[in-house]
Every structure is written in C-alpha cells, then in structure tokens.
Short mmCIF file of C-alpha atoms and ligand atoms in Angstrom, two decimals:
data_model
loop_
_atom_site.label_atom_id
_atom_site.label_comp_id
_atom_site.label_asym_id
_atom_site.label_seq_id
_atom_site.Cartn_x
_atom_site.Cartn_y
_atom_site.Cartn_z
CA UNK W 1 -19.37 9.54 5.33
CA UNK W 2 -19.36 5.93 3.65
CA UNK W 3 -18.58 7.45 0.06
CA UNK W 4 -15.75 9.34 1.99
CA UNK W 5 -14.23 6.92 4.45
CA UNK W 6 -15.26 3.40 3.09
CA UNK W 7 -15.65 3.30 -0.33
CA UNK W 8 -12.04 2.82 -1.08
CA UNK W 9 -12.26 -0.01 0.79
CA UNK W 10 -15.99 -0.94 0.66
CA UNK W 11 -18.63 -1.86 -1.73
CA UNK W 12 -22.91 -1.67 -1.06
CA UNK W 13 -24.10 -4.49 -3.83
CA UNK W 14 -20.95 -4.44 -5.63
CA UNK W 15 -18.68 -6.61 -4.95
CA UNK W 16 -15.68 -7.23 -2.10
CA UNK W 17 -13.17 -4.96 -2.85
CA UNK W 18 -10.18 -4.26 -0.01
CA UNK W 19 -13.01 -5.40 2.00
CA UNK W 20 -16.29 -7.56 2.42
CA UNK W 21 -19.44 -6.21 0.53
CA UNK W 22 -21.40 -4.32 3.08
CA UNK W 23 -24.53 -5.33 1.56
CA UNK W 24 -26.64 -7.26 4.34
CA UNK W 25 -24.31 -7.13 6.24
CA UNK W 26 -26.93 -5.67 8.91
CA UNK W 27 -29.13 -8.60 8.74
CA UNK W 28 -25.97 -10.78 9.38
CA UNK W 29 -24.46 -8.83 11.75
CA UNK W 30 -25.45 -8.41 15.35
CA UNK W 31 -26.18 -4.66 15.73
CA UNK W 32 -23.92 -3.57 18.14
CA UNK W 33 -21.29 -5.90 17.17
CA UNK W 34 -21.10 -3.66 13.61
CA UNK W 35 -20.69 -0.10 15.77
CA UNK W 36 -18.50 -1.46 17.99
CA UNK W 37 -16.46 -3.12 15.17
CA UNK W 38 -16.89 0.07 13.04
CA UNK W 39 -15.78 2.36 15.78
CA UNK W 40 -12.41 0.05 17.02
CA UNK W 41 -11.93 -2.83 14.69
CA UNK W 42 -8.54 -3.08 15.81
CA UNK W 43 -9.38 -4.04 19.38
CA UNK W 44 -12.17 -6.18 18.75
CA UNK W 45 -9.63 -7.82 16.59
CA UNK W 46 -7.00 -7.91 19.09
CA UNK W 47 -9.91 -9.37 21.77
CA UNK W 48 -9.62 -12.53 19.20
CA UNK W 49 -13.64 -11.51 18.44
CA UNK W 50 -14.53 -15.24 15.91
CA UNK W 51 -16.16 -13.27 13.47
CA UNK W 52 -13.56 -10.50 13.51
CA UNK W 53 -10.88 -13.45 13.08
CA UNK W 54 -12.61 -15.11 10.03
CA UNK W 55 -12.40 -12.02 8.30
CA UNK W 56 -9.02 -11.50 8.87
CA UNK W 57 -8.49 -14.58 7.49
CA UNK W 58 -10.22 -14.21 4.60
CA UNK W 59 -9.18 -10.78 3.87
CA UNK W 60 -5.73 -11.14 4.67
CA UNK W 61 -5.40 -7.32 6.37
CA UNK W 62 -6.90 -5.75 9.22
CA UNK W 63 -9.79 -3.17 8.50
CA UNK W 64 -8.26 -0.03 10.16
CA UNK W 65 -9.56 2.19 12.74
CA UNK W 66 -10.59 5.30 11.32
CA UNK W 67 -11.29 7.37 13.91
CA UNK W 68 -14.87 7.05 14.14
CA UNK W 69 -17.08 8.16 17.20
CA UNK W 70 -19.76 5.83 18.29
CA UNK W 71 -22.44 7.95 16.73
CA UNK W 72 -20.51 8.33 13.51
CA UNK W 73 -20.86 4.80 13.31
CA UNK W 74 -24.61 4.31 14.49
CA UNK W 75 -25.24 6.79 11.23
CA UNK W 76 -23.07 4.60 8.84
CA UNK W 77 -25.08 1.50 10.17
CA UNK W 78 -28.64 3.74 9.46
CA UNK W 79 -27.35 4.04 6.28
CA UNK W 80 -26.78 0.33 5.75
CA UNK W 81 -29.95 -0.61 6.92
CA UNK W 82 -31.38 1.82 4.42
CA UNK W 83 -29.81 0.31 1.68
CA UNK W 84 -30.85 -3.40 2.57
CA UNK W 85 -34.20 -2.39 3.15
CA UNK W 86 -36.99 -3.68 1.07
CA UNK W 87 -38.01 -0.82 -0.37
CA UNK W 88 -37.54 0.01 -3.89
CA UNK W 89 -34.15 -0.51 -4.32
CA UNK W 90 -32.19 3.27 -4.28
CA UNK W 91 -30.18 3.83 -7.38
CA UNK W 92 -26.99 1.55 -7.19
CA UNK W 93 -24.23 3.81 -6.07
CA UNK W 94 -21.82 5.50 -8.59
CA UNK W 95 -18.84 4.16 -8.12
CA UNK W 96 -16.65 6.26 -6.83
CA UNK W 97 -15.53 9.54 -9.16
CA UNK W 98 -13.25 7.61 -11.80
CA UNK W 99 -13.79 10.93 -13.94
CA UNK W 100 -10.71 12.45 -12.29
CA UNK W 101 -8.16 14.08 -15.07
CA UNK W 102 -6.43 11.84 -17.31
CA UNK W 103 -2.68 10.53 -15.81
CA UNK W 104 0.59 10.46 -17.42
CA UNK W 105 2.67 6.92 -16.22
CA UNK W 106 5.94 8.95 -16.44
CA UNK W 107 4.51 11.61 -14.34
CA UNK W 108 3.39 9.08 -11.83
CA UNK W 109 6.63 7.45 -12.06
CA UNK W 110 8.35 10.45 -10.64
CA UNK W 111 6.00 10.69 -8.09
CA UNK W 112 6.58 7.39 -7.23
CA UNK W 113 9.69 7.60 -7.06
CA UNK W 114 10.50 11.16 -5.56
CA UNK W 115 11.95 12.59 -8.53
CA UNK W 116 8.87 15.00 -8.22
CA UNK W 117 7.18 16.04 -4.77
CA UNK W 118 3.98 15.14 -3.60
CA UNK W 119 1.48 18.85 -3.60
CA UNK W 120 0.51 17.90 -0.14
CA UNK W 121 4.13 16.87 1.20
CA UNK W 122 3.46 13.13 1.69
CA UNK W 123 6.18 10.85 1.43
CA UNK W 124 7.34 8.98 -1.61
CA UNK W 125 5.71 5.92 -2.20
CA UNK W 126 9.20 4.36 -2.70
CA UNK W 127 10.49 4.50 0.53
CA UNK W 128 7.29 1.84 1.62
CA UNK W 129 6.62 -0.19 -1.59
CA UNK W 130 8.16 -1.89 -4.60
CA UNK W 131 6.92 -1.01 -8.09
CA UNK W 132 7.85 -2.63 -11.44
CA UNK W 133 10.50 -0.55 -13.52
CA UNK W 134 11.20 2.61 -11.05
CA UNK W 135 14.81 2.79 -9.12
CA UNK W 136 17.45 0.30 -10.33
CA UNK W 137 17.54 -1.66 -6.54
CA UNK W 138 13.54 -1.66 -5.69
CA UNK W 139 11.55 0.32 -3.18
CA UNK W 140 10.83 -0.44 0.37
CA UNK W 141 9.84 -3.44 1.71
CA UNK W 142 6.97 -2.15 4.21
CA UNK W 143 4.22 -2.07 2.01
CA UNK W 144 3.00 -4.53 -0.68
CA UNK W 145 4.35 -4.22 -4.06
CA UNK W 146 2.15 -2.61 -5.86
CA UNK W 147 2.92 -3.76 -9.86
CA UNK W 148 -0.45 -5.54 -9.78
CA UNK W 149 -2.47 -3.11 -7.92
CA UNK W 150 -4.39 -2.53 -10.85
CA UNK W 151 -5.06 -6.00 -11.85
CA UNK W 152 -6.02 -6.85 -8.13
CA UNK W 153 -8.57 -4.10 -7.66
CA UNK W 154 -9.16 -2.63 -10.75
CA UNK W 155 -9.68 0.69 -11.84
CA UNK W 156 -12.62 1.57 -9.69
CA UNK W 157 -11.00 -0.06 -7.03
CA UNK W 158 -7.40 1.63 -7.38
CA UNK W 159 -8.71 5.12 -8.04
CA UNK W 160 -10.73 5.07 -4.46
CA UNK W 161 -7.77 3.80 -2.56
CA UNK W 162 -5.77 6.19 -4.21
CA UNK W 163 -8.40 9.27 -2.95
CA UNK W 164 -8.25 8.15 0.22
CA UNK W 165 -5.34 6.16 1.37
CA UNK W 166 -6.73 5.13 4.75
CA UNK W 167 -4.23 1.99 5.26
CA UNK W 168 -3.21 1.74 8.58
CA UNK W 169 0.42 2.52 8.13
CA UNK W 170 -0.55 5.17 5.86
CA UNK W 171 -2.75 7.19 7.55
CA UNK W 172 -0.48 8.75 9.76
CA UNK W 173 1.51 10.06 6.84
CA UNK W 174 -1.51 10.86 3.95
CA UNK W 175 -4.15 11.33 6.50
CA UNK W 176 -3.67 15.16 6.53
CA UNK W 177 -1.62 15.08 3.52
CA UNK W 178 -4.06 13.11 0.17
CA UNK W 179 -3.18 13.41 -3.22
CA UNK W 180 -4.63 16.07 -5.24
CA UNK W 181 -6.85 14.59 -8.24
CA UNK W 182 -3.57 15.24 -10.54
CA UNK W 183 -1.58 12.74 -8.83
CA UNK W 184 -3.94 11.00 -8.45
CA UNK W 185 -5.10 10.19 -11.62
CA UNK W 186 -0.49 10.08 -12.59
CA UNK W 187 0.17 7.14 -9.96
CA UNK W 188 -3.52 5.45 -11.56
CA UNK W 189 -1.67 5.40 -14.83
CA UNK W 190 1.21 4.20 -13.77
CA UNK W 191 -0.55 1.38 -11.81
CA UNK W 192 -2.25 0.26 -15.34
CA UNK W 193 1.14 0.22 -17.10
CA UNK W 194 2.81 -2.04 -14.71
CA UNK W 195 -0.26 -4.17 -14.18
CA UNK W 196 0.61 -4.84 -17.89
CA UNK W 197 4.14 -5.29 -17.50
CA UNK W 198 4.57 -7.98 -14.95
CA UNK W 199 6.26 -7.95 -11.51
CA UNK W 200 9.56 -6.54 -11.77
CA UNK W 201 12.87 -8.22 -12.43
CA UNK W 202 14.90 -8.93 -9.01
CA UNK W 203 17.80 -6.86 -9.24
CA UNK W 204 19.45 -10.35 -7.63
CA UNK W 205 21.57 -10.71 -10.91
CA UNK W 206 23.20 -7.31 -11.07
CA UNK W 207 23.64 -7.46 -7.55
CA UNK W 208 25.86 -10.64 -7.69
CA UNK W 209 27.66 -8.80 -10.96
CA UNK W 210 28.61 -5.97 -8.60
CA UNK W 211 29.48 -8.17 -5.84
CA UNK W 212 31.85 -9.88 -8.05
CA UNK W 213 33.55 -6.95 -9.54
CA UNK W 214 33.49 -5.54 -6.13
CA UNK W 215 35.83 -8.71 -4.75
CA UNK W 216 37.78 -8.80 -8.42
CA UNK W 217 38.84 -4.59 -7.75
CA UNK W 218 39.47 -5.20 -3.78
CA UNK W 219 41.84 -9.01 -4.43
CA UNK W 220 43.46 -6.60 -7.27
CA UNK W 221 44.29 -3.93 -4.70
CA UNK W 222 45.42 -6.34 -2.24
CA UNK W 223 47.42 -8.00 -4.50
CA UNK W 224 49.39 -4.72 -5.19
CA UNK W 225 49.96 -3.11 -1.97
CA UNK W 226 50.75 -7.16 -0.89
CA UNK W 227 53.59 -7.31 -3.07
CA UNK W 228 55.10 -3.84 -2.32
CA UNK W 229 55.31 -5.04 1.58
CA UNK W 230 56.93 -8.28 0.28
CA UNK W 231 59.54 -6.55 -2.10
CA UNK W 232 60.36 -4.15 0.20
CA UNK W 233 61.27 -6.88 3.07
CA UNK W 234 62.84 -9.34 1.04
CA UNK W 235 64.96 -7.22 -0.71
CA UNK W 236 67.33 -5.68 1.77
CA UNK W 237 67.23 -9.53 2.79
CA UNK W 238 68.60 -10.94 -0.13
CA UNK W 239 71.25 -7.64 -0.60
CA UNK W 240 72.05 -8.76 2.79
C1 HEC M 301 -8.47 0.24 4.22
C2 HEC M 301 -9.61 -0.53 3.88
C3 HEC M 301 -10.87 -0.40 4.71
C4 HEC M 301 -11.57 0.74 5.01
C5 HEC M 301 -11.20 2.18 4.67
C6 HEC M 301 -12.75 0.31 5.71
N1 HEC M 301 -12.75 -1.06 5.84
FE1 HEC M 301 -14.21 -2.18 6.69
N2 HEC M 301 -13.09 -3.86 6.40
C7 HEC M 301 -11.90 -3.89 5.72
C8 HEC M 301 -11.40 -5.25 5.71
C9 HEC M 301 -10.10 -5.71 5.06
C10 HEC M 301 -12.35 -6.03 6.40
C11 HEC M 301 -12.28 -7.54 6.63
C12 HEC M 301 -11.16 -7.87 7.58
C13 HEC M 301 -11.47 -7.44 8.96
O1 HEC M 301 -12.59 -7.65 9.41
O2 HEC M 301 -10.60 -6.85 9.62
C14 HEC M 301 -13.40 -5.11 6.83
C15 HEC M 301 -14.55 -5.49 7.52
C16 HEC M 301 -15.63 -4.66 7.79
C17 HEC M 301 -16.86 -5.06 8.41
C18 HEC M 301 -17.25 -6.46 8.85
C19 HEC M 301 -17.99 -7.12 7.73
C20 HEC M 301 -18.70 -8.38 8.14
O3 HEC M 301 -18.94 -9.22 7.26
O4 HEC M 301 -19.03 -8.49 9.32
C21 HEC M 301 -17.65 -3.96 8.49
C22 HEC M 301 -19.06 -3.88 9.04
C23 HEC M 301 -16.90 -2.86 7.93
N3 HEC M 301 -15.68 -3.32 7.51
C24 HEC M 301 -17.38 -1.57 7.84
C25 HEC M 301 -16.61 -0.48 7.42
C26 HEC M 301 -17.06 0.88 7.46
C27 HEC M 301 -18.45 1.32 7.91
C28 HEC M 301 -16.04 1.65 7.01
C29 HEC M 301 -15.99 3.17 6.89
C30 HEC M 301 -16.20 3.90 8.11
C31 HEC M 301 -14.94 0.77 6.68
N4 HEC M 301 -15.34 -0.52 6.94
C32 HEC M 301 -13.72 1.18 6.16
C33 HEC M 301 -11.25 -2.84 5.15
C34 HEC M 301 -11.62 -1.52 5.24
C1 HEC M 302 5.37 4.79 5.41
C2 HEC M 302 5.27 3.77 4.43
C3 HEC M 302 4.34 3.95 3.26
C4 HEC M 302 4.34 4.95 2.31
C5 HEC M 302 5.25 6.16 2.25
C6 HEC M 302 3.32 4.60 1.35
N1 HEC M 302 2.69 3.44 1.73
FE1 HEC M 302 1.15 2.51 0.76
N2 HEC M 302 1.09 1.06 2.19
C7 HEC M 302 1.99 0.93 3.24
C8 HEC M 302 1.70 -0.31 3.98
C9 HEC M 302 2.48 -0.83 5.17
C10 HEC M 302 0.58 -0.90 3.32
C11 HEC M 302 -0.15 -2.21 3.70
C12 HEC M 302 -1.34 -1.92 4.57
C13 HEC M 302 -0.91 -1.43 5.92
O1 HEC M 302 -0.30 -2.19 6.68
O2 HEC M 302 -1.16 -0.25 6.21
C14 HEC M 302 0.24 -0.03 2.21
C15 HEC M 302 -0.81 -0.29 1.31
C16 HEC M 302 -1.01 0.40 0.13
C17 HEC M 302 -1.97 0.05 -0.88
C18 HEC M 302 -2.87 -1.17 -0.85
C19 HEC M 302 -2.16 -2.29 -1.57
C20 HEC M 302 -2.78 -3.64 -1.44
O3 HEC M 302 -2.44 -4.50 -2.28
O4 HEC M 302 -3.58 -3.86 -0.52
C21 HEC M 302 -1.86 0.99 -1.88
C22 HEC M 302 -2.65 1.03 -3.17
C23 HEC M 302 -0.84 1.93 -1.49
N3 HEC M 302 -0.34 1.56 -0.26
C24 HEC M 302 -0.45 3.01 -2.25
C25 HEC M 302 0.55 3.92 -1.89
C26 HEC M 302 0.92 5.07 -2.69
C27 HEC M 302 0.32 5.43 -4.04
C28 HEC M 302 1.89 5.73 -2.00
C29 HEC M 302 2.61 7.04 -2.38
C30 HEC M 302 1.75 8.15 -2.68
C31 HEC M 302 2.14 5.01 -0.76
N4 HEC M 302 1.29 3.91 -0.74
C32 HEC M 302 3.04 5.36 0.22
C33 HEC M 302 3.00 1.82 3.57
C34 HEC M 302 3.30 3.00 2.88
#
C-alpha cells in the first residue's frame, strides 16, 4: 500500500521528495497523531494542527487525503515502524519501477497537449498546466507549470508521480482513469526535454503584436465606413 499510494510522493531513507522522508518519522511522531493525519490530513490541517502547519509551510502543498480507512493507516504505520526498527536494516527499497518503456517527447507532447487521447480518457494536461514549447498561448493556469518537473524531482521522482497522480485536484479526474506505462514513460520524456529547455517564452510579445494589428485593421475599417457617412451627408449639402 505505501509503494502504491505514497511513493510518488514519499521516500523511506531516501530523501524528501513531494513530501517529508518517512523515515523515523514514528519515533517523532505521536502515534495516533500519524493515523489520524494519514487517514484525513486535510482536516487536521484545516483544525490549524502546529505540526500539520509547519509542514505546510515547508512543503508548500497540502498532503492529500487519499481515502484511507483507519486500519489502512494503522498497517502503513506497522510498516514504518518496521522499517525504523533496529533490526538489520531490510534492503533499501527499489525505487519505484523507472524500467517502464522508453518515451518519445513528441509523443508526450501530443498527449500533453490533446492532439492524441489519453488510453484511460483523462483529461489533457493542458487544460490545468503550462508546459514549455506546446500550444502557441500556454496551458491552464490551475496547476503548476510543469517545464521543470524534471529538474525539481527528478527522474525517480517524476516517473512515480506520473504512475500515480494522486494530487488533490487530480484525483478526481486520474483517480479511476492513470496512465498506462506508454504514456507514461511519453509525458517522462517530454518532462526531461523541457527541463533542458528552460521555462517557456511568455507569449506577452505576440500578444501585444496582435493587439496592435488588431486596433491598426479595426481604425482602418472605421476610417472607411467613417468617410462614406461623411461623403454621403455633405454632398447633397454642398450640391445644395
Ligand atoms: C501527493 C503527494 C503525497 C502523497 C501521495 C502522500 N503524501 Fe504524505 N505528505 C505530503 C506532503 C506534501 C506532506 C507535508 C505537508 C503536509 O503535511 O501537508 C506530507 C506529510 C506526511 C506526513 C507527516 C510527516 C511528518 O513529518 O510528520 C506523513 C506521516 C505522511 N505524509 C504519510 C503519508 C502516507 C502514509 C501516504 C500514503 C498513504 C502519503 N503520505 C501520501 C505529500 C503526499
Ligand atoms: C483538472 C486540472 C488538471 C489536469 C487536467 C491535470 N492536472 Fe496535474 N495538477 C493540477 C493541480 C491543481 C496540481 C497542483 C496540486 C493540486 O492542487 O492538486 C497538479 C499537480 C501536478 C504535478 C505536480 C507538480 C509539482 O510541481 O508539484 C504533476 C507532475 C502533474 N500535475 C502532472 C499532470 C499531468 C502529466 C497531467 C496530464 C496527464 C495533468 N497533471 C493533468 C491540475 C491538473
């Protein structure tokens, strides 16, 4: 359950990702504090919780609620303990499948961008977020750009939120609708060509360029039908 609903987000010895790195966390952590704050993070956040509030801070989003029951939760903190027990040390965790097929950045690019539909019939990722080099005006404004993704979080990091893109605004739309491996392993490529390429040019200047041309065509219209209305008044004026 933590490989599947927290690793996007969530490291065990490796690092803060999206989130903290859950390791010790138990031994921090009051016990029922963590279940209750794994099961509704978004209340306990919304109680104004201190520790909850620091995080935010820190973290600069909100972990989501994902649903959990109470017992689901009780497990996932089990499993924590386990891990920060001293006992031999388990394994360190794989990260999370990074073995998924090789992506194409133009094929990602049309999913990005809707020119191609998603398998599972989730929306474009256009409509919520901003991308370097796809659609002449910029995506939506909703979500975070997303050029530097890959620079942010890495590949590890990118390829487990793209399996499972539990962001709160997000859920509702990919929660019963992921990418397959395919796209996800497209949009990955894509993320590692823009990281390279930089944040993307405001379209400010060829909006002002349009806007200009716009008011040149509409003053040139004006102008036209203007002096037809004049002509035509002054003229049986003057005959007269
Ligand atoms: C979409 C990303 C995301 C997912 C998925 C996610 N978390 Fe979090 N989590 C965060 C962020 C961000 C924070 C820090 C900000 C906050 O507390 O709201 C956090 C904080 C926490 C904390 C508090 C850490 C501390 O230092 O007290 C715990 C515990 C936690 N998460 C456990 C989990 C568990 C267990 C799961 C899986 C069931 C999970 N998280 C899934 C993003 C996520
Ligand atoms: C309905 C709007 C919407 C759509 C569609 C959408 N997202 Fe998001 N996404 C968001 C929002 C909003 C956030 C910020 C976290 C939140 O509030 O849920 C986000 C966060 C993310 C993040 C984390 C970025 C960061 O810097 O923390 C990634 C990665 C992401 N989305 C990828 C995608 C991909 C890939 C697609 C298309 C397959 C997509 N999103 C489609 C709204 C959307």
């Amino acid at each position: 359950m933590f490989q599947e609903k927290c690793a996007g987000c969530h490291t065990i010895g490796g690092g803060d990702r999206v989130g903290p790195d859950m390791e010790g966390v138990t031994a921090l952590r009051d016990r029922d504090w963590l279940v209750r704050f794994i099961v509704e993070p978004d209340r306990v956040i919304a109680e104004g919780d201190p520790i909850a509030a620091a995080l935010l801070e820190q973290f600069g989003m909100p972990m989501p609620n994902l649903g959990l029951t109470e017992a689901q939760a009780d497990a996932i903190v089990v499993y924590l303990e386990a891990q920060a027990g001293d006992a031999p040390a388990p394994p360190p965790e794989p990260p999370v499948s990074v073995t998924a097929p090789t992506g194409d950045p133009d094929i990602g690019r049309d999913l990005f961008s809707g020119a191609s539909r998603l398998a599972n019939g989730g929306a474009a990722c256009i409509a919520c977020h901003d991308i370097a080099g796809v659609g002449a005006l910029g995506g939506g404004a909703l979500g975070p750009d997303l050029t530097q993704t890959h620079a942010k979080f890495g590949a590890d990091g990118t390829a487990a939120m793209l399996a499972n893109l539990s962001f709160p605004t997000m859920i509702p739309i990919f929660g019963t609708r992921p990418l397959t491996p395919e796209e996800q392993a497209h949009l990955a490529a894509l993320f590692q060509q823009t990281a390279e390429v930089g944040p993307p040019a405001q379209p400010v200047g060829q909006l002002a360029l349009a806007a200009a041309a716009g008011a040149a065509l509409l003053f040139g219209v004006m102008h036209l039908l203007w002096r037809r209305r004049l002509t035509a008044v002054r003229r049986p004026l003057v005959k007269g």
